Short mmCIF file of C-alpha atoms in Angstrom, two decimals:
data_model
loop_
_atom_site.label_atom_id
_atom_site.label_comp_id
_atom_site.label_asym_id
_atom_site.label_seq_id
_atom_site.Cartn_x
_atom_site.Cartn_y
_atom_site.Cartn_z
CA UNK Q 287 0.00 0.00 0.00
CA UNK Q 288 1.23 3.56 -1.34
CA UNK Q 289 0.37 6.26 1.62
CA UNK Q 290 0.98 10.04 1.05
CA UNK Q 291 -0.76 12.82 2.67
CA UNK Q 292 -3.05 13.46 -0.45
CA UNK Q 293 -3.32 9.73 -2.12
CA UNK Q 294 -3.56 5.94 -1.08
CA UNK Q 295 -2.82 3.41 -3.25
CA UNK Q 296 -4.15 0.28 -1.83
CA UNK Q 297 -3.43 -2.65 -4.32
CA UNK Q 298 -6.64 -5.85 -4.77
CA UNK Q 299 -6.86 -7.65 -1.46
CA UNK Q 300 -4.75 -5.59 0.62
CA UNK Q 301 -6.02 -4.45 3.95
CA UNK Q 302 -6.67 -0.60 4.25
CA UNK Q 303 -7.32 -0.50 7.53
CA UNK Q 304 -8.38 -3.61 10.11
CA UNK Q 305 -11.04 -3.70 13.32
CA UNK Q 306 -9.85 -2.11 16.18
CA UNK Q 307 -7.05 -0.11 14.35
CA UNK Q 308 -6.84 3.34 15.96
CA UNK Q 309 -7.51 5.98 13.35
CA UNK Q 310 -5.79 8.35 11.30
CA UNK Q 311 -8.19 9.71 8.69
CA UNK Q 312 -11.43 9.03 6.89
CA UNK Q 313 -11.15 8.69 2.71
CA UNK Q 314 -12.85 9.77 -0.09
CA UNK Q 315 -12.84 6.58 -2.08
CA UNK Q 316 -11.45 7.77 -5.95
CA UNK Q 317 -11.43 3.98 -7.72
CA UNK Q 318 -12.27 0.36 -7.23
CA UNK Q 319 -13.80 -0.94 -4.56
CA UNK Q 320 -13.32 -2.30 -1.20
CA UNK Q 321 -15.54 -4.34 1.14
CA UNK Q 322 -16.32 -3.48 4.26
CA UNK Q 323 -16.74 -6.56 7.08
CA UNK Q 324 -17.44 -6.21 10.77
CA UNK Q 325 -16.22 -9.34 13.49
CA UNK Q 326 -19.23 -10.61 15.34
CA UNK Q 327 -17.23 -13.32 17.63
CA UNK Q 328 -15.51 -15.73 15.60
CA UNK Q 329 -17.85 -14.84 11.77
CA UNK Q 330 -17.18 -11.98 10.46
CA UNK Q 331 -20.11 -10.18 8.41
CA UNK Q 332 -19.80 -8.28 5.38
CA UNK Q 333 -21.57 -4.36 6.11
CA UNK Q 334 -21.42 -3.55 2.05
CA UNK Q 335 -19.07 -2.99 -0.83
CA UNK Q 336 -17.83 0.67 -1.39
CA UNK Q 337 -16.95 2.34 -5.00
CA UNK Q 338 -16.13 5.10 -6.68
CA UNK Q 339 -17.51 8.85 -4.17
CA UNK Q 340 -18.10 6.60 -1.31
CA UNK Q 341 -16.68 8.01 2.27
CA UNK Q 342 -15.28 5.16 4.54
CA UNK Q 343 -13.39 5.29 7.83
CA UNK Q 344 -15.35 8.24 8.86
CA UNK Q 345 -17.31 7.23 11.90
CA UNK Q 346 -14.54 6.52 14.04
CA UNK Q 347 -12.69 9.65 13.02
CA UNK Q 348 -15.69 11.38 14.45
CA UNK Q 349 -15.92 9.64 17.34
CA UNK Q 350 -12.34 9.38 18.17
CA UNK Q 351 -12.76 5.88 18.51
CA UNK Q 352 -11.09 2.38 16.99
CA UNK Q 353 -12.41 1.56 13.75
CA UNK Q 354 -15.41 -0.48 14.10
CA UNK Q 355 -14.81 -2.71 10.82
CA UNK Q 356 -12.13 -4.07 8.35
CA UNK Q 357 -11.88 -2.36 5.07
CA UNK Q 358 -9.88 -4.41 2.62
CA UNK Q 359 -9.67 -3.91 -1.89
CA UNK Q 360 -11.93 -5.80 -3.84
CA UNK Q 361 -9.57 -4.30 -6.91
CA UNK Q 362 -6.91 -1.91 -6.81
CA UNK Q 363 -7.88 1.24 -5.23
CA UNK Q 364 -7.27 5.04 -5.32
CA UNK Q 365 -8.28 6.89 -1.91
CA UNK Q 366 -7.99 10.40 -1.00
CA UNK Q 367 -7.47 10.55 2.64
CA UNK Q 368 -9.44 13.58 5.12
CA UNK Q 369 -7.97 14.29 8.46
CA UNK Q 370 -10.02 14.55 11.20
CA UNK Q 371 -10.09 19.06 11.40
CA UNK Q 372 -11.45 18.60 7.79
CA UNK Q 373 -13.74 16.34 8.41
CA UNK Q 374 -14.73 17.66 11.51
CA UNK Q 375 -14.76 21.54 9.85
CA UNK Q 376 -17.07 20.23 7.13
CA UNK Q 377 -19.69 18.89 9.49
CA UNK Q 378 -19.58 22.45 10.98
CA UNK Q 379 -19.73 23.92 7.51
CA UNK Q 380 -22.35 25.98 6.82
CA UNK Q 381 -22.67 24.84 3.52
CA UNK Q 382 -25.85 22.95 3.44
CA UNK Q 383 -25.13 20.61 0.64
CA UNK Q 384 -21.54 19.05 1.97
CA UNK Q 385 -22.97 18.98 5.64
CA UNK Q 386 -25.85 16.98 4.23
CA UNK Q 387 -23.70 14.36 2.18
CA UNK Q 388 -21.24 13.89 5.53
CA UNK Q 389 -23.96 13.30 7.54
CA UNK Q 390 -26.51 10.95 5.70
CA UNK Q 391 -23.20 8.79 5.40
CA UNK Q 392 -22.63 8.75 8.74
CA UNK Q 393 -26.36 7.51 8.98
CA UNK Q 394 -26.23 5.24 6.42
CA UNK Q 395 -23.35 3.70 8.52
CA UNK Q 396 -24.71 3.74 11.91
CA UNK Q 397 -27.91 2.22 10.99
CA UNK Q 398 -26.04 -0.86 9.69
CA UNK Q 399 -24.10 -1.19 12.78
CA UNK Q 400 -27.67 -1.66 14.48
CA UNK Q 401 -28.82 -3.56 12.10
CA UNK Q 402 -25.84 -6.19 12.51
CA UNK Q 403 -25.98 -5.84 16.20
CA UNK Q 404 -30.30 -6.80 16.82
CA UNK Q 405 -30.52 -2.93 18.24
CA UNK Q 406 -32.93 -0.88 16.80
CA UNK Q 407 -31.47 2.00 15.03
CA UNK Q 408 -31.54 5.36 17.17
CA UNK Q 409 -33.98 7.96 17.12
CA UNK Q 410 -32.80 10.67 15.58
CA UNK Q 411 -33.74 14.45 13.88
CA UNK Q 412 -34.86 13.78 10.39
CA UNK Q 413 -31.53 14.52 8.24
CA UNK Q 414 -31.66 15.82 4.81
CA UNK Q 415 -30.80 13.42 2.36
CA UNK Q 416 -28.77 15.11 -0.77
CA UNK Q 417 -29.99 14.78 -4.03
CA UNK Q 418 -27.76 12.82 -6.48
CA UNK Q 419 -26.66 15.80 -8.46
CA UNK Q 420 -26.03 17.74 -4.85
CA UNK Q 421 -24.03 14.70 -3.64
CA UNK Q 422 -22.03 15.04 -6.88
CA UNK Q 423 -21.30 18.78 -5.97
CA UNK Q 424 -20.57 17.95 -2.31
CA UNK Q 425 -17.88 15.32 -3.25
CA UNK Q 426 -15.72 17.76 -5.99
CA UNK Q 427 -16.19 20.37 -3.34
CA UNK Q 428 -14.55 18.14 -0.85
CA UNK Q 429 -11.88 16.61 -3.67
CA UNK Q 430 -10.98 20.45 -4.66
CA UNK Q 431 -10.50 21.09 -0.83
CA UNK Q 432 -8.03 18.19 -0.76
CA UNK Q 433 -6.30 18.81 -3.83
CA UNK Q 434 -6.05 22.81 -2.89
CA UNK Q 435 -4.22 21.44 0.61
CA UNK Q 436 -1.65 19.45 -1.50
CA UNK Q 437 -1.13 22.52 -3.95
CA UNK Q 438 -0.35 24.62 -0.81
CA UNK Q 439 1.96 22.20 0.68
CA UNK Q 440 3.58 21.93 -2.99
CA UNK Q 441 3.90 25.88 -3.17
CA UNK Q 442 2.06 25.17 -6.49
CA UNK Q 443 -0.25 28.31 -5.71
CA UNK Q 444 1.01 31.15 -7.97
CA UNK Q 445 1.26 34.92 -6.69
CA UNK Q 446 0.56 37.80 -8.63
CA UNK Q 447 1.31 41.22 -8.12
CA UNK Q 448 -0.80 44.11 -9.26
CA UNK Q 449 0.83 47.35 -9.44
CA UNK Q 450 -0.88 50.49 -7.84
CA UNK Q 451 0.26 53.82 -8.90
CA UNK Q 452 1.48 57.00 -7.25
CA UNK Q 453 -0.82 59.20 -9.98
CA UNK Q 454 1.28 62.49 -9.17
CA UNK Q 455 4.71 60.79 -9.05
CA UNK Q 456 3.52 58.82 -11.68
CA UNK Q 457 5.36 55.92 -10.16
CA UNK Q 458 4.86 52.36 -8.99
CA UNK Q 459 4.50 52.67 -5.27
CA UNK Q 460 3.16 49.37 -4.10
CA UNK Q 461 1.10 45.93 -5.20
CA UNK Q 462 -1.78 44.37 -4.26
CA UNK Q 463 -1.02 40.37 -3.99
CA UNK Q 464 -3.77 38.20 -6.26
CA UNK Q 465 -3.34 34.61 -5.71
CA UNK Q 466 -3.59 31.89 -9.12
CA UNK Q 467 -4.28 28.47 -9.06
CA UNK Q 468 -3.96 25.93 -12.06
CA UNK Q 469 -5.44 22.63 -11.12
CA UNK Q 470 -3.51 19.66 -12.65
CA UNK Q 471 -6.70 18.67 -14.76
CA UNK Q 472 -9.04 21.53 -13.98
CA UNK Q 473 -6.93 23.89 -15.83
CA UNK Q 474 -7.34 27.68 -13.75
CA UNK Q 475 -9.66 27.77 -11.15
CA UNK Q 476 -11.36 30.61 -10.40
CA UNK Q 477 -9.94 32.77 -7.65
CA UNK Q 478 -13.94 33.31 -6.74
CA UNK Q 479 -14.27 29.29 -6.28
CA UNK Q 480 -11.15 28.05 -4.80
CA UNK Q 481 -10.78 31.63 -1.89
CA UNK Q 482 -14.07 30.83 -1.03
CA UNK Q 483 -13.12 26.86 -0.61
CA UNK Q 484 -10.56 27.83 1.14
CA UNK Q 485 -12.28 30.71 3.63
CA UNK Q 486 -14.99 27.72 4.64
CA UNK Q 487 -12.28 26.52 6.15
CA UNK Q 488 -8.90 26.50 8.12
CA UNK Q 489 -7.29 26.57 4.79
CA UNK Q 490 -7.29 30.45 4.55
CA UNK Q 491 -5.04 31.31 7.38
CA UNK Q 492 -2.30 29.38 5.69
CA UNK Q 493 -2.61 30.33 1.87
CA UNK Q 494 -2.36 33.77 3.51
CA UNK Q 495 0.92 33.64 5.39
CA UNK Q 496 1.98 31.96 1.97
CA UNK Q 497 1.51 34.58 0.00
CA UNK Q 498 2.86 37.31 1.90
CA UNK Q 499 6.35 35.11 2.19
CA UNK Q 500 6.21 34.78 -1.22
CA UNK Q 501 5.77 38.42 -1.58
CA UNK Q 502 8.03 39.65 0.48
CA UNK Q 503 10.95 37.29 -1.15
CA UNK Q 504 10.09 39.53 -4.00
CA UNK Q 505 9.99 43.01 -2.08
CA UNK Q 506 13.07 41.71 -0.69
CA UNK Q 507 14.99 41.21 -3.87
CA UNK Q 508 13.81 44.17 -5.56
CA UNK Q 509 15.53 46.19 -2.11
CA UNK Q 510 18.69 44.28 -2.70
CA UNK Q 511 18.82 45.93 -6.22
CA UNK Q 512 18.91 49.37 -5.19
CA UNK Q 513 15.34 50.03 -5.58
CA UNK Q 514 15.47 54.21 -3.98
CA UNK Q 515 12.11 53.59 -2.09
CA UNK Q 516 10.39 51.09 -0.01
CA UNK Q 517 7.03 49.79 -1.80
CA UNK Q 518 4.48 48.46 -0.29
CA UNK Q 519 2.17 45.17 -1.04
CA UNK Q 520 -1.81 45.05 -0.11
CA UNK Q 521 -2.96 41.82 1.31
CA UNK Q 522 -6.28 40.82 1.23
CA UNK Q 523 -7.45 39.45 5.01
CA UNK Q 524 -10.61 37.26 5.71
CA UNK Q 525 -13.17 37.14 7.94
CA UNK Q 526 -11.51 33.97 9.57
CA UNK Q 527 -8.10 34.98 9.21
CA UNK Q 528 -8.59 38.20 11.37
CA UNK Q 529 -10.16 36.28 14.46
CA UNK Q 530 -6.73 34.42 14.55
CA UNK Q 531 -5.31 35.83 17.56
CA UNK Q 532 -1.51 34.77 16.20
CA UNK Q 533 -2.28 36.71 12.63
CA UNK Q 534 -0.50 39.67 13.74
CA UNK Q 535 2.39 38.52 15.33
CA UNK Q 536 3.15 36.20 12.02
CA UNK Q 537 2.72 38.68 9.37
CA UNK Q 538 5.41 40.47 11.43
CA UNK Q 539 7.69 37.81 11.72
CA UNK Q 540 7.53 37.16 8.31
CA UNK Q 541 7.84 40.85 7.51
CA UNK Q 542 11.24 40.54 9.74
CA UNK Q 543 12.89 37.30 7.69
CA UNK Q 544 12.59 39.44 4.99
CA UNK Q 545 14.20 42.82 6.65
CA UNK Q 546 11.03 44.45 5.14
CA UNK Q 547 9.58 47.32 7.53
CA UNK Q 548 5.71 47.11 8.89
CA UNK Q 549 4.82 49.75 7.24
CA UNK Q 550 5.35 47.85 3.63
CA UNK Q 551 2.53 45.74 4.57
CA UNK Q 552 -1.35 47.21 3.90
CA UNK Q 553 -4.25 44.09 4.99
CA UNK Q 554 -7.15 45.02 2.93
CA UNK Q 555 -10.51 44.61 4.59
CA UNK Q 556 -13.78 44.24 2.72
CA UNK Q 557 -16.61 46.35 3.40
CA UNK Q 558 -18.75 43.11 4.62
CA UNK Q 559 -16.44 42.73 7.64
CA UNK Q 560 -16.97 46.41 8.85
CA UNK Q 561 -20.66 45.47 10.13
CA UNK Q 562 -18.60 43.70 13.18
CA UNK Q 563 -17.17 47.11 14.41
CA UNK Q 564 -16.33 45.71 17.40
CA UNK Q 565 -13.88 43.30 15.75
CA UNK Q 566 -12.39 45.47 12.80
CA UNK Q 567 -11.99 48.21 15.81
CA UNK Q 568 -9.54 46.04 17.80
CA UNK Q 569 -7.72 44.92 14.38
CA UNK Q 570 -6.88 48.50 12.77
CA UNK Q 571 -5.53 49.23 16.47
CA UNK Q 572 -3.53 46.35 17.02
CA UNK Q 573 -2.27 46.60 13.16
CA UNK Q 574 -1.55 50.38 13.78
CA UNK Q 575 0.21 49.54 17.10
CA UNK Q 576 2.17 47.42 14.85
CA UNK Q 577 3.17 50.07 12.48
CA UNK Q 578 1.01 48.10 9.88
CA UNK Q 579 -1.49 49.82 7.33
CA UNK Q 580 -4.87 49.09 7.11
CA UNK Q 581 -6.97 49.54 3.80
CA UNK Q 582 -10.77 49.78 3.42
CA UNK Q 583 -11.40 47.59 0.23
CA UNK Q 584 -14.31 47.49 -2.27
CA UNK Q 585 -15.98 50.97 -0.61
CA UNK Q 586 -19.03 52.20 -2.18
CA UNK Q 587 -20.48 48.48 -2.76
CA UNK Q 588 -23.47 49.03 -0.27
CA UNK Q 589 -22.08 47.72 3.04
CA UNK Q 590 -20.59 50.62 4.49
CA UNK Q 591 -22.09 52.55 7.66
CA UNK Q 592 -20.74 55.89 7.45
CA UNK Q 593 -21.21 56.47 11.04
CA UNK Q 594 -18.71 53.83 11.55
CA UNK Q 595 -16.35 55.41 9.12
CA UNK Q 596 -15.23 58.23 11.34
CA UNK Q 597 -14.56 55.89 14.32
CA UNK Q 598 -12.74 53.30 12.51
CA UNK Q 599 -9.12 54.45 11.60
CA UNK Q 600 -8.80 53.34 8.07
CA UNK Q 601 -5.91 54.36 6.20
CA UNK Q 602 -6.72 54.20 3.16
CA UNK Q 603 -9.87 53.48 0.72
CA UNK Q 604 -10.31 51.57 -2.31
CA UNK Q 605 -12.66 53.11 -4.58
CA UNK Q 606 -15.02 50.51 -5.80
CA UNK Q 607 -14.13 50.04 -9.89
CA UNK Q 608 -17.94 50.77 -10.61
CA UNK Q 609 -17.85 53.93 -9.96
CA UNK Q 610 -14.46 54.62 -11.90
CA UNK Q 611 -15.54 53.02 -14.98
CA UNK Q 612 -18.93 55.51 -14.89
CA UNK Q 613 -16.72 58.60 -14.52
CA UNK Q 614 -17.97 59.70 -18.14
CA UNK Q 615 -21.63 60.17 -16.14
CA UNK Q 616 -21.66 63.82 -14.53
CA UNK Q 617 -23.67 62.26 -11.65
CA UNK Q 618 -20.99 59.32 -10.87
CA UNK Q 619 -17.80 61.76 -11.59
CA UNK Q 620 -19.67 63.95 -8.54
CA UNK Q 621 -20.31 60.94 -6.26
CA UNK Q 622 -16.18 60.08 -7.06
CA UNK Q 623 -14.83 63.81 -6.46
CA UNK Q 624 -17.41 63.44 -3.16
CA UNK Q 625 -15.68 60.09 -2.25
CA UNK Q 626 -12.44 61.35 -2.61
CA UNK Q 627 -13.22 64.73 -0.90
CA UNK Q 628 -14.36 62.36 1.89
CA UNK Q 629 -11.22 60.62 2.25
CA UNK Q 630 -9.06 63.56 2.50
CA UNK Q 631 -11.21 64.85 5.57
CA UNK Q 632 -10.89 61.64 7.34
CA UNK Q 633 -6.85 61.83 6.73
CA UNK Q 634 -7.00 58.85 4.42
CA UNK Q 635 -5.27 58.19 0.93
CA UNK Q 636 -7.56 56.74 -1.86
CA UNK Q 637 -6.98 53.91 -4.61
CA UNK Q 638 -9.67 54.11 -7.36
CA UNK Q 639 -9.59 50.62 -8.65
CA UNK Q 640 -10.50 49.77 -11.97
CA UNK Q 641 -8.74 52.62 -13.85
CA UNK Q 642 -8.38 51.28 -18.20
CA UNK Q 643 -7.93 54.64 -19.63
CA UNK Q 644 -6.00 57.71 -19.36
CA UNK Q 645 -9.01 60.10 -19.46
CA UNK Q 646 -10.12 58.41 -16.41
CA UNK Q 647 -6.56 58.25 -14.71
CA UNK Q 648 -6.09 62.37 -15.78
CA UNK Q 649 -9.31 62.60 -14.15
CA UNK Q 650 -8.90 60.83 -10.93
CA UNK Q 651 -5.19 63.02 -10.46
CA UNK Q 652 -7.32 66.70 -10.88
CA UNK Q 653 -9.61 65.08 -8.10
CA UNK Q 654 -6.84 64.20 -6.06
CA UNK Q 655 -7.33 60.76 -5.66
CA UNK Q 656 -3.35 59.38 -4.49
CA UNK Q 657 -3.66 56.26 -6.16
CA UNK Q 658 -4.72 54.53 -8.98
CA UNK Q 659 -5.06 50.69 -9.53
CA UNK Q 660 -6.29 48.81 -13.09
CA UNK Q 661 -5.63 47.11 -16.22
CA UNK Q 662 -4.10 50.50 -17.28
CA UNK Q 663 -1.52 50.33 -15.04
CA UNK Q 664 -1.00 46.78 -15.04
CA UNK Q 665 -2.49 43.43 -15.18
CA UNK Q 666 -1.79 40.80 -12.28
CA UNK Q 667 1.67 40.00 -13.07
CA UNK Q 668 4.18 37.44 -12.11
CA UNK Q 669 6.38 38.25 -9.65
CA UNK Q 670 9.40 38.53 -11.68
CA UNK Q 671 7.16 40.61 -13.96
CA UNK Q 672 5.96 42.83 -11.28
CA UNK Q 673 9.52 43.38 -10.01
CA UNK Q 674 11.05 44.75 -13.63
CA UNK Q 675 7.78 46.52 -14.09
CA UNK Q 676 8.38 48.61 -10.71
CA UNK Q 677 11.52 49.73 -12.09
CA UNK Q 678 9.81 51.82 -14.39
CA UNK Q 679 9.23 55.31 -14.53
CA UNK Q 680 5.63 55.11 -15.01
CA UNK Q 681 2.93 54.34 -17.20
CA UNK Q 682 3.77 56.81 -20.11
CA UNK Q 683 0.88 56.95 -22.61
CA UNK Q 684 -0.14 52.99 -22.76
CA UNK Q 685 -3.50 52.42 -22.83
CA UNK Q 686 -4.61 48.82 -22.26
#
């Protein structure tokens, strides 16, 4: 038998895992299948015969408990293994569809234990029972989530850097880190599918510190070539990330291995996360006791309080792209002179994001609006990329 963290290769008639056996993980059966047989004194009965999207080994995973049967390869088999966090984070998912495939199979399991045993099955709360196309969907979801884990711990993820611009220097001054993912037979996966894998669960927190080492390894080299002034990189922080107590003191740690200053580093905080004041509140202090920077990201999309605004520290706004690409409408060029008007009176510097010509760029610097972000300046680029493009004077007259 072939064991790695992501894949078990259990050859026909091989054992995967015996009666009693303390366990390790639960699997996600990938090919073949393998029969599973409970001792009852000296016969042993067989519970059923497993194939292809069937979850085994889970129960006593759960229950922290030896295994309860003997699982052994009717043919040669292909298992994807789930530790017990990610089995127990997607019972507490809040994704309806995953939370009701992981638990009918735990059911389905625990009735035939009763079954084989003369009890009658326990009463329980009626549990949903996914339809075949859901189940379908709940087992790629929980495939990806593996196969996103073993691109992590293969640093296959790819950073990208996309260059912000100091609009009166007309200089680069800084990045905001994008994060790529090419899935061995997938092809790209949408940053929209695989984040929002990854903020369901644990996953987040380290795909985060990830990317800001592999930033700063880039920051770093561009300082060791002379570069005249510090730039900074904006780093997109979840929900889950920020209640991580140890966040902080990480992000400054790795900020340190790369003799980067604190004040390189901007977290980026959607607008959604500003209706728990209480919680963004304690962040921007503890990031500004820091010396770090902390950005208000995607403003004008509807969440914002603006009674909050002038309590919570922010310093700096991003200018939701919507209203930068309507600049050409007198109404939306007022609401973006008011926005950056705003921003000036509350001491903050402004990004308009979304900037693809140089009407709207001109624009944006007669407002005074600090910074500008967009496919004019530059697409998400490669780090190399992203390095030799800082060394540039500016833009000049491309459009994109």
């Amino acid at each position: 038998m072939s064991v790695s963290s992501f894949r078990v290769d259990v050859p026909a008639g091989s054992v995967l895992f015996h009666q009693g056996d303390a366990p390790t993980s639960a699997f996600l059966l990938e090919s073949g299948s393998i029969e599973v047989t409970t001792a009852q004194g000296a016969r042993s009965r067989r519970l059923g015969v497993l194939g292809p999207g069937d979850l085994l080994g889970e129960m006593a995973v759960l229950d922290d408990s030896p295994r309860t049967a003997t699982a052994r390869a009717l043919s040669d088999c292909v298992l994807m293994p789930i530790d017990r966090k990610q089995f127990a984070e997607r019972l507490e998912s809040a994704d309806p569809v995953v939370r009701a495939l992981l638990l009918s199979q735990i059911s389905r399991y625990r009735s035939a234990l009763a079954q084989l045993s003369g009890q009658a099955e326990p009463a329980a709360a009626a549990l949903p029972t996914p339809r075949s196309g859901d189940a379908a969907i709940a087992l790629d979801k929980i495939r990806l989530e593996s196969h996103l884990r073993e691109a992590l711990d293969k640093g296959d993820l790819e950073v990208r850097l996309q260059p912000i611009l100091d609009i009166a220097r007309n200089r680069i001054a800084g990045f905001e880190a994008l994060t790529r993912w090419t899935h061995p037979e997938r092809g790209p996966v949408s940053p929209a599918e695989f984040i929002a894998l990854a903020e369901e669960t644990s996953l987040i927190v380290p795909v985060g510190d990830y990317v800001l080492d592999q930033v700063c390894g880039a920051l770093q080299q561009l300082q060791g070539q002379g570069e005249a002034e510090p730039l900074f990189v904006a780093l997109n922080v979840s929900g889950r990330q920020l209640g991580d107590a140890a966040l902080l003191d990480r992000f400054l740690a790795t900020l340190r291995a790369h003799g980067l200053q604190p004040a390189q580093l901007k977290i980026e905080i959607t607008e959604s996360l500003v209706l728990d004041y209480d919680q963004v509140a304690g962040i921007i202090a503890r990031c500004h006791a820091a010396g770090i920077k902390v950005a208000l990201d995607d403003f004008g999309t509807g969440y914002s309080n603006l009674g909050h605004l002038h309590r919570l520290e922010f310093d700096t706004l991003k200018m939701d792209q919507g209203f930068v690409r309507q600049m050409h409408d007198p109404r939306c060029l007022a609401i973006v002179r008011a926005v950056v008007a705003m921003a000036h009176s509350l001491g903050c510097n402004i990004v308009a994001e979304g900037v693809e010509t140089q009407a709207q760029l001109q624009a944006l610097g007669e407002l005074g609006c600090k910074y500008a972000q967009g496919y004019l300046i530059g697409r998400p680029l490669p780090l190399g990329e992203a390095v030799a493009l800082s060394r540039e004077s500016g833009i000049g007259n491309r459009e994109s």
